[in-house]
């Protein structure tokens, strides 16, 4: 008789444990559902204005297959955009509205030159669109050996390059882009020795890109 009672007690305990586990799982499931409910409400309130703004937008998007019908201007030195951007060029102290900086970086001693004297630097100039305060903009950068280079008699790096820079400043910058011209290692005012695709050039380019990406306007 006692054996039967003990078995009943064991079964009862097992049922209680199973019931407790079920209640725990049910409670956790309800909690997760509540969390997802609040998240969905938040994102609905967040996305609704964006969707409504897109639906109410009057901007006309020309499909790719119809763009050949547009009135392209083809009689200038460079290609031209169809719509001008809303931003003007931010004025600076010089007549070209550029800003020049030297970006310092480290070279290993095995590179010799500025790697030994520990004064490697990259020369770059940049132009900014006049955007509202606090707005950050992406940067288009041109790297090359021909800025302020005596061997090809090009002007100072603060002057927009006639082969690309001026076109970007006139047409792309007004859409909210910054533009930079960067003299690779050993050219223009960038010191050390020119090393085409070598370690010094790679480290110098990396330093310039990092500097451009870490400014409070980019």
PDB file of C-alpha atoms in Angstrom:
ATOM      1  CA  UNK A   1       0.000   0.000   0.000  1.00  0.00           C
ATOM      2  CA  UNK A   2       2.773   2.395   0.919  1.00  0.00           C
ATOM      3  CA  UNK A   3       4.454   1.699  -2.407  1.00  0.00           C
ATOM      4  CA  UNK A   4       1.367   2.851  -4.288  1.00  0.00           C
ATOM      5  CA  UNK A   5       1.169   6.035  -2.220  1.00  0.00           C
ATOM      6  CA  UNK A   6       4.826   6.777  -2.899  1.00  0.00           C
ATOM      7  CA  UNK A   7       4.312   6.287  -6.622  1.00  0.00           C
ATOM      8  CA  UNK A   8       1.309   8.625  -6.554  1.00  0.00           C
ATOM      9  CA  UNK A   9       3.400  11.208  -4.711  1.00  0.00           C
ATOM     10  CA  UNK A  10       6.181  10.933  -7.278  1.00  0.00           C
ATOM     11  CA  UNK A  11       3.713  11.350 -10.136  1.00  0.00           C
ATOM     12  CA  UNK A  12       2.166  14.349  -8.382  1.00  0.00           C
ATOM     13  CA  UNK A  13       5.578  15.987  -7.960  1.00  0.00           C
ATOM     14  CA  UNK A  14       6.390  15.336 -11.609  1.00  0.00           C
ATOM     15  CA  UNK A  15       3.108  16.913 -12.663  1.00  0.00           C
ATOM     16  CA  UNK A  16       3.855  19.952 -10.488  1.00  0.00           C
ATOM     17  CA  UNK A  17       7.328  20.318 -12.015  1.00  0.00           C
ATOM     18  CA  UNK A  18       5.883  20.004 -15.501  1.00  0.00           C
ATOM     19  CA  UNK A  19       3.216  22.564 -14.661  1.00  0.00           C
ATOM     20  CA  UNK A  20       5.817  24.986 -13.277  1.00  0.00           C
ATOM     21  CA  UNK A  21       7.971  24.588 -16.380  1.00  0.00           C
ATOM     22  CA  UNK A  22       4.970  25.171 -18.608  1.00  0.00           C
ATOM     23  CA  UNK A  23       4.016  28.303 -16.667  1.00  0.00           C
ATOM     24  CA  UNK A  24       7.577  29.602 -16.932  1.00  0.00           C
ATOM     25  CA  UNK A  25       7.662  29.037 -20.686  1.00  0.00           C
ATOM     26  CA  UNK A  26       4.233  30.618 -21.063  1.00  0.00           C
ATOM     27  CA  UNK A  27       5.306  33.639 -19.025  1.00  0.00           C
ATOM     28  CA  UNK A  28       8.475  34.094 -21.072  1.00  0.00           C
ATOM     29  CA  UNK A  29       6.493  33.795 -24.306  1.00  0.00           C
ATOM     30  CA  UNK A  30       4.035  36.452 -23.160  1.00  0.00           C
ATOM     31  CA  UNK A  31       6.908  38.753 -22.154  1.00  0.00           C
ATOM     32  CA  UNK A  32       8.561  38.373 -25.565  1.00  0.00           C
ATOM     33  CA  UNK A  33       5.249  39.061 -27.306  1.00  0.00           C
ATOM     34  CA  UNK A  34       4.775  42.234 -25.265  1.00  0.00           C
ATOM     35  CA  UNK A  35       8.291  43.407 -26.160  1.00  0.00           C
ATOM     36  CA  UNK A  36       7.697  42.790 -29.871  1.00  0.00           C
ATOM     37  CA  UNK A  37       4.375  44.606 -29.610  1.00  0.00           C
ATOM     38  CA  UNK A  38       6.059  47.717 -28.223  1.00  0.00           C
ATOM     39  CA  UNK A  39       8.854  47.476 -30.810  1.00  0.00           C
ATOM     40  CA  UNK A  40       6.352  47.215 -33.669  1.00  0.00           C
ATOM     41  CA  UNK A  41       4.427  50.223 -32.356  1.00  0.00           C
ATOM     42  CA  UNK A  42       7.653  52.235 -32.124  1.00  0.00           C
ATOM     43  CA  UNK A  43       8.791  51.380 -35.641  1.00  0.00           C
ATOM     44  CA  UNK A  44       5.331  52.031 -37.038  1.00  0.00           C
ATOM     45  CA  UNK A  45       5.405  55.540 -35.562  1.00  0.00           C
ATOM     46  CA  UNK A  46       8.966  55.991 -36.840  1.00  0.00           C
ATOM     47  CA  UNK A  47       8.402  54.774 -40.396  1.00  0.00           C
ATOM     48  CA  UNK A  48       4.950  56.229 -41.060  1.00  0.00           C
ATOM     49  CA  UNK A  49       6.176  59.843 -41.579  1.00  0.00           C
ATOM     50  CA  UNK A  50       8.930  58.608 -43.913  1.00  0.00           C
ATOM     51  CA  UNK A  51       6.512  56.574 -46.026  1.00  0.00           C
ATOM     52  CA  UNK A  52       4.016  59.435 -46.148  1.00  0.00           C
ATOM     53  CA  UNK A  53       6.773  61.845 -47.178  1.00  0.00           C
ATOM     54  CA  UNK A  54       7.834  59.534 -50.009  1.00  0.00           C
ATOM     55  CA  UNK A  55       4.237  59.090 -51.155  1.00  0.00           C
ATOM     56  CA  UNK A  56       3.674  62.856 -51.162  1.00  0.00           C
ATOM     57  CA  UNK A  57       6.960  63.602 -52.919  1.00  0.00           C
ATOM     58  CA  UNK A  58       6.667  65.380 -56.248  1.00  0.00           C
ATOM     59  CA  UNK A  59      10.190  64.458 -57.373  1.00  0.00           C
ATOM     60  CA  UNK A  60      10.073  62.945 -60.829  1.00  0.00           C
ATOM     61  CA  UNK A  61      12.307  59.933 -61.346  1.00  0.00           C
ATOM     62  CA  UNK A  62      13.154  59.229 -64.950  1.00  0.00           C
ATOM     63  CA  UNK A  63      13.411  55.497 -65.715  1.00  0.00           C
ATOM     64  CA  UNK A  64      16.688  54.328 -67.214  1.00  0.00           C
ATOM     65  CA  UNK A  65      15.077  53.419 -70.530  1.00  0.00           C
ATOM     66  CA  UNK A  66      13.729  56.965 -70.961  1.00  0.00           C
ATOM     67  CA  UNK A  67      16.850  58.915 -70.041  1.00  0.00           C
ATOM     68  CA  UNK A  68      18.111  59.112 -73.594  1.00  0.00           C
ATOM     69  CA  UNK A  69      15.221  61.503 -74.237  1.00  0.00           C
ATOM     70  CA  UNK A  70      16.629  64.054 -71.798  1.00  0.00           C
ATOM     71  CA  UNK A  71      18.142  67.279 -73.075  1.00  0.00           C
ATOM     72  CA  UNK A  72      21.813  66.543 -72.407  1.00  0.00           C
ATOM     73  CA  UNK A  73      24.383  69.283 -72.912  1.00  0.00           C
ATOM     74  CA  UNK A  74      27.288  67.885 -74.899  1.00  0.00           C
ATOM     75  CA  UNK A  75      29.110  70.955 -76.210  1.00  0.00           C
ATOM     76  CA  UNK A  76      31.217  71.688 -73.103  1.00  0.00           C
ATOM     77  CA  UNK A  77      34.620  70.397 -72.002  1.00  0.00           C
ATOM     78  CA  UNK A  78      33.077  68.060 -69.419  1.00  0.00           C
ATOM     79  CA  UNK A  79      29.828  66.172 -69.141  1.00  0.00           C
ATOM     80  CA  UNK A  80      27.103  68.091 -67.325  1.00  0.00           C
ATOM     81  CA  UNK A  81      24.421  67.064 -64.872  1.00  0.00           C
ATOM     82  CA  UNK A  82      20.753  67.586 -65.691  1.00  0.00           C
ATOM     83  CA  UNK A  83      19.816  69.208 -62.392  1.00  0.00           C
ATOM     84  CA  UNK A  84      21.898  71.614 -60.340  1.00  0.00           C
ATOM     85  CA  UNK A  85      22.250  70.949 -56.632  1.00  0.00           C
ATOM     86  CA  UNK A  86      20.872  73.281 -53.944  1.00  0.00           C
ATOM     87  CA  UNK A  87      24.173  74.057 -52.182  1.00  0.00           C
ATOM     88  CA  UNK A  88      26.763  76.693 -52.972  1.00  0.00           C
ATOM     89  CA  UNK A  89      30.508  76.449 -52.414  1.00  0.00           C
ATOM     90  CA  UNK A  90      31.598  77.402 -48.905  1.00  0.00           C
ATOM     91  CA  UNK A  91      33.883  80.421 -49.092  1.00  0.00           C
ATOM     92  CA  UNK A  92      37.351  80.346 -47.527  1.00  0.00           C
ATOM     93  CA  UNK A  93      40.255  82.754 -47.164  1.00  0.00           C
ATOM     94  CA  UNK A  94      41.705  82.155 -50.635  1.00  0.00           C
ATOM     95  CA  UNK A  95      40.328  82.940 -54.069  1.00  0.00           C
ATOM     96  CA  UNK A  96      39.677  79.262 -54.867  1.00  0.00           C
ATOM     97  CA  UNK A  97      37.629  78.672 -51.685  1.00  0.00           C
ATOM     98  CA  UNK A  98      39.830  75.742 -50.712  1.00  0.00           C
ATOM     99  CA  UNK A  99      41.512  74.773 -47.452  1.00  0.00           C
ATOM    100  CA  UNK A 100      44.996  73.253 -47.385  1.00  0.00           C
ATOM    101  CA  UNK A 101      46.325  70.954 -44.660  1.00  0.00           C
ATOM    102  CA  UNK A 102      49.270  68.675 -44.024  1.00  0.00           C
ATOM    103  CA  UNK A 103      48.352  65.247 -42.658  1.00  0.00           C
ATOM    104  CA  UNK A 104      51.123  63.673 -40.598  1.00  0.00           C
ATOM    105  CA  UNK A 105      51.607  59.909 -40.560  1.00  0.00           C
ATOM    106  CA  UNK A 106      54.187  57.336 -39.531  1.00  0.00           C
ATOM    107  CA  UNK A 107      56.559  55.509 -41.850  1.00  0.00           C
ATOM    108  CA  UNK A 108      58.730  52.563 -40.809  1.00  0.00           C
ATOM    109  CA  UNK A 109      62.446  53.322 -40.623  1.00  0.00           C
ATOM    110  CA  UNK A 110      63.046  50.721 -43.318  1.00  0.00           C
ATOM    111  CA  UNK A 111      61.499  53.182 -45.789  1.00  0.00           C
ATOM    112  CA  UNK A 112      64.346  55.616 -45.131  1.00  0.00           C
ATOM    113  CA  UNK A 113      63.811  59.348 -45.687  1.00  0.00           C
ATOM    114  CA  UNK A 114      60.839  60.619 -43.681  1.00  0.00           C
ATOM    115  CA  UNK A 115      60.676  57.230 -41.983  1.00  0.00           C
ATOM    116  CA  UNK A 116      64.017  57.992 -40.335  1.00  0.00           C
ATOM    117  CA  UNK A 117      63.367  61.675 -39.622  1.00  0.00           C
ATOM    118  CA  UNK A 118      59.825  60.830 -38.453  1.00  0.00           C
ATOM    119  CA  UNK A 119      58.191  63.763 -40.247  1.00  0.00           C
ATOM    120  CA  UNK A 120      56.173  62.149 -43.053  1.00  0.00           C
ATOM    121  CA  UNK A 121      53.263  64.285 -44.209  1.00  0.00           C
ATOM    122  CA  UNK A 122      50.688  64.372 -46.983  1.00  0.00           C
ATOM    123  CA  UNK A 123      49.550  67.578 -48.667  1.00  0.00           C
ATOM    124  CA  UNK A 124      45.857  67.911 -49.452  1.00  0.00           C
ATOM    125  CA  UNK A 125      43.286  70.594 -50.196  1.00  0.00           C
ATOM    126  CA  UNK A 126      39.532  70.315 -49.837  1.00  0.00           C
ATOM    127  CA  UNK A 127      36.343  72.144 -50.769  1.00  0.00           C
ATOM    128  CA  UNK A 128      33.044  72.046 -48.862  1.00  0.00           C
ATOM    129  CA  UNK A 129      29.429  72.732 -49.767  1.00  0.00           C
ATOM    130  CA  UNK A 130      27.625  75.338 -47.697  1.00  0.00           C
ATOM    131  CA  UNK A 131      25.221  73.094 -45.802  1.00  0.00           C
ATOM    132  CA  UNK A 132      23.283  73.757 -42.567  1.00  0.00           C
ATOM    133  CA  UNK A 133      25.371  73.657 -39.404  1.00  0.00           C
ATOM    134  CA  UNK A 134      25.874  70.131 -38.096  1.00  0.00           C
ATOM    135  CA  UNK A 135      25.172  68.422 -41.420  1.00  0.00           C
ATOM    136  CA  UNK A 136      27.885  65.955 -42.446  1.00  0.00           C
ATOM    137  CA  UNK A 137      28.735  65.294 -46.070  1.00  0.00           C
ATOM    138  CA  UNK A 138      30.476  62.478 -47.981  1.00  0.00           C
ATOM    139  CA  UNK A 139      33.857  63.202 -49.544  1.00  0.00           C
ATOM    140  CA  UNK A 140      35.075  62.562 -53.080  1.00  0.00           C
ATOM    141  CA  UNK A 141      38.879  62.522 -53.127  1.00  0.00           C
ATOM    142  CA  UNK A 142      41.266  62.529 -56.060  1.00  0.00           C
ATOM    143  CA  UNK A 143      44.759  61.166 -55.413  1.00  0.00           C
ATOM    144  CA  UNK A 144      47.568  61.860 -57.831  1.00  0.00           C
ATOM    145  CA  UNK A 145      51.149  63.013 -58.441  1.00  0.00           C
ATOM    146  CA  UNK A 146      50.298  66.072 -60.536  1.00  0.00           C
ATOM    147  CA  UNK A 147      49.148  68.671 -58.001  1.00  0.00           C
ATOM    148  CA  UNK A 148      51.678  71.499 -57.697  1.00  0.00           C
ATOM    149  CA  UNK A 149      54.199  69.373 -59.554  1.00  0.00           C
ATOM    150  CA  UNK A 150      57.059  71.339 -61.188  1.00  0.00           C
ATOM    151  CA  UNK A 151      57.761  68.573 -63.704  1.00  0.00           C
ATOM    152  CA  UNK A 152      54.395  69.150 -65.391  1.00  0.00           C
ATOM    153  CA  UNK A 153      53.982  72.812 -64.381  1.00  0.00           C
ATOM    154  CA  UNK A 154      50.644  72.372 -62.615  1.00  0.00           C
ATOM    155  CA  UNK A 155      49.385  75.047 -60.197  1.00  0.00           C
ATOM    156  CA  UNK A 156      49.293  74.834 -56.410  1.00  0.00           C
ATOM    157  CA  UNK A 157      47.099  72.111 -54.941  1.00  0.00           C
ATOM    158  CA  UNK A 158      44.671  74.748 -53.644  1.00  0.00           C
ATOM    159  CA  UNK A 159      43.622  75.353 -57.266  1.00  0.00           C
ATOM    160  CA  UNK A 160      40.985  72.932 -58.627  1.00  0.00           C
ATOM    161  CA  UNK A 161      42.452  70.588 -61.218  1.00  0.00           C
ATOM    162  CA  UNK A 162      41.296  71.333 -64.747  1.00  0.00           C
ATOM    163  CA  UNK A 163      41.040  67.613 -65.597  1.00  0.00           C
ATOM    164  CA  UNK A 164      38.568  66.654 -62.849  1.00  0.00           C
ATOM    165  CA  UNK A 165      38.473  68.941 -59.810  1.00  0.00           C
ATOM    166  CA  UNK A 166      36.692  71.928 -61.312  1.00  0.00           C
ATOM    167  CA  UNK A 167      33.981  69.743 -62.819  1.00  0.00           C
ATOM    168  CA  UNK A 168      33.284  68.023 -59.486  1.00  0.00           C
ATOM    169  CA  UNK A 169      33.211  71.337 -57.617  1.00  0.00           C
ATOM    170  CA  UNK A 170      30.856  72.893 -60.173  1.00  0.00           C
ATOM    171  CA  UNK A 171      28.475  69.973 -60.608  1.00  0.00           C
ATOM    172  CA  UNK A 172      28.749  67.367 -57.847  1.00  0.00           C
ATOM    173  CA  UNK A 173      29.611  69.463 -54.784  1.00  0.00           C
ATOM    174  CA  UNK A 174      26.305  71.436 -54.994  1.00  0.00           C
ATOM    175  CA  UNK A 175      24.465  68.163 -54.361  1.00  0.00           C
ATOM    176  CA  UNK A 176      26.071  67.899 -50.918  1.00  0.00           C
ATOM    177  CA  UNK A 177      29.527  66.423 -51.499  1.00  0.00           C
ATOM    178  CA  UNK A 178      32.926  67.606 -50.325  1.00  0.00           C
ATOM    179  CA  UNK A 179      35.885  67.299 -52.685  1.00  0.00           C
ATOM    180  CA  UNK A 180      39.582  66.816 -51.929  1.00  0.00           C
ATOM    181  CA  UNK A 181      42.796  66.775 -53.946  1.00  0.00           C
ATOM    182  CA  UNK A 182      45.622  64.747 -52.436  1.00  0.00           C
ATOM    183  CA  UNK A 183      49.277  64.705 -53.487  1.00  0.00           C
ATOM    184  CA  UNK A 184      50.646  61.186 -53.143  1.00  0.00           C
ATOM    185  CA  UNK A 185      53.901  60.620 -51.279  1.00  0.00           C
ATOM    186  CA  UNK A 186      56.899  62.354 -52.797  1.00  0.00           C
ATOM    187  CA  UNK A 187      54.909  64.670 -55.091  1.00  0.00           C
ATOM    188  CA  UNK A 188      53.737  68.251 -54.768  1.00  0.00           C
ATOM    189  CA  UNK A 189      54.187  69.312 -51.154  1.00  0.00           C
ATOM    190  CA  UNK A 190      53.979  65.743 -49.817  1.00  0.00           C
ATOM    191  CA  UNK A 191      57.474  64.883 -48.619  1.00  0.00           C
ATOM    192  CA  UNK A 192      59.501  61.656 -48.690  1.00  0.00           C
ATOM    193  CA  UNK A 193      60.158  59.805 -51.968  1.00  0.00           C
ATOM    194  CA  UNK A 194      57.633  58.816 -54.572  1.00  0.00           C
ATOM    195  CA  UNK A 195      56.923  55.084 -54.339  1.00  0.00           C
ATOM    196  CA  UNK A 196      54.326  54.087 -56.912  1.00  0.00           C
ATOM    197  CA  UNK A 197      51.941  51.690 -55.131  1.00  0.00           C
ATOM    198  CA  UNK A 198      54.656  51.077 -52.537  1.00  0.00           C
ATOM    199  CA  UNK A 199      54.433  51.018 -48.753  1.00  0.00           C
ATOM    200  CA  UNK A 200      54.978  54.758 -48.317  1.00  0.00           C
ATOM    201  CA  UNK A 201      52.310  55.680 -50.857  1.00  0.00           C
ATOM    202  CA  UNK A 202      49.801  53.262 -49.345  1.00  0.00           C
ATOM    203  CA  UNK A 203      50.381  54.552 -45.821  1.00  0.00           C
ATOM    204  CA  UNK A 204      50.162  58.160 -46.991  1.00  0.00           C
ATOM    205  CA  UNK A 205      46.908  57.556 -48.853  1.00  0.00           C
ATOM    206  CA  UNK A 206      45.502  55.727 -45.851  1.00  0.00           C
ATOM    207  CA  UNK A 207      46.373  58.671 -43.593  1.00  0.00           C
ATOM    208  CA  UNK A 208      44.659  61.115 -45.954  1.00  0.00           C
ATOM    209  CA  UNK A 209      41.495  59.007 -46.197  1.00  0.00           C
ATOM    210  CA  UNK A 210      41.331  58.584 -42.430  1.00  0.00           C
ATOM    211  CA  UNK A 211      41.799  62.312 -41.889  1.00  0.00           C
ATOM    212  CA  UNK A 212      39.060  63.201 -44.359  1.00  0.00           C
ATOM    213  CA  UNK A 213      36.700  60.700 -42.755  1.00  0.00           C
ATOM    214  CA  UNK A 214      37.315  61.880 -39.195  1.00  0.00           C
ATOM    215  CA  UNK A 215      36.468  65.562 -39.600  1.00  0.00           C
ATOM    216  CA  UNK A 216      33.393  67.041 -37.929  1.00  0.00           C
ATOM    217  CA  UNK A 217      31.944  67.867 -41.351  1.00  0.00           C
ATOM    218  CA  UNK A 218      32.305  64.395 -42.894  1.00  0.00           C
TER     219      UNK A 218
END
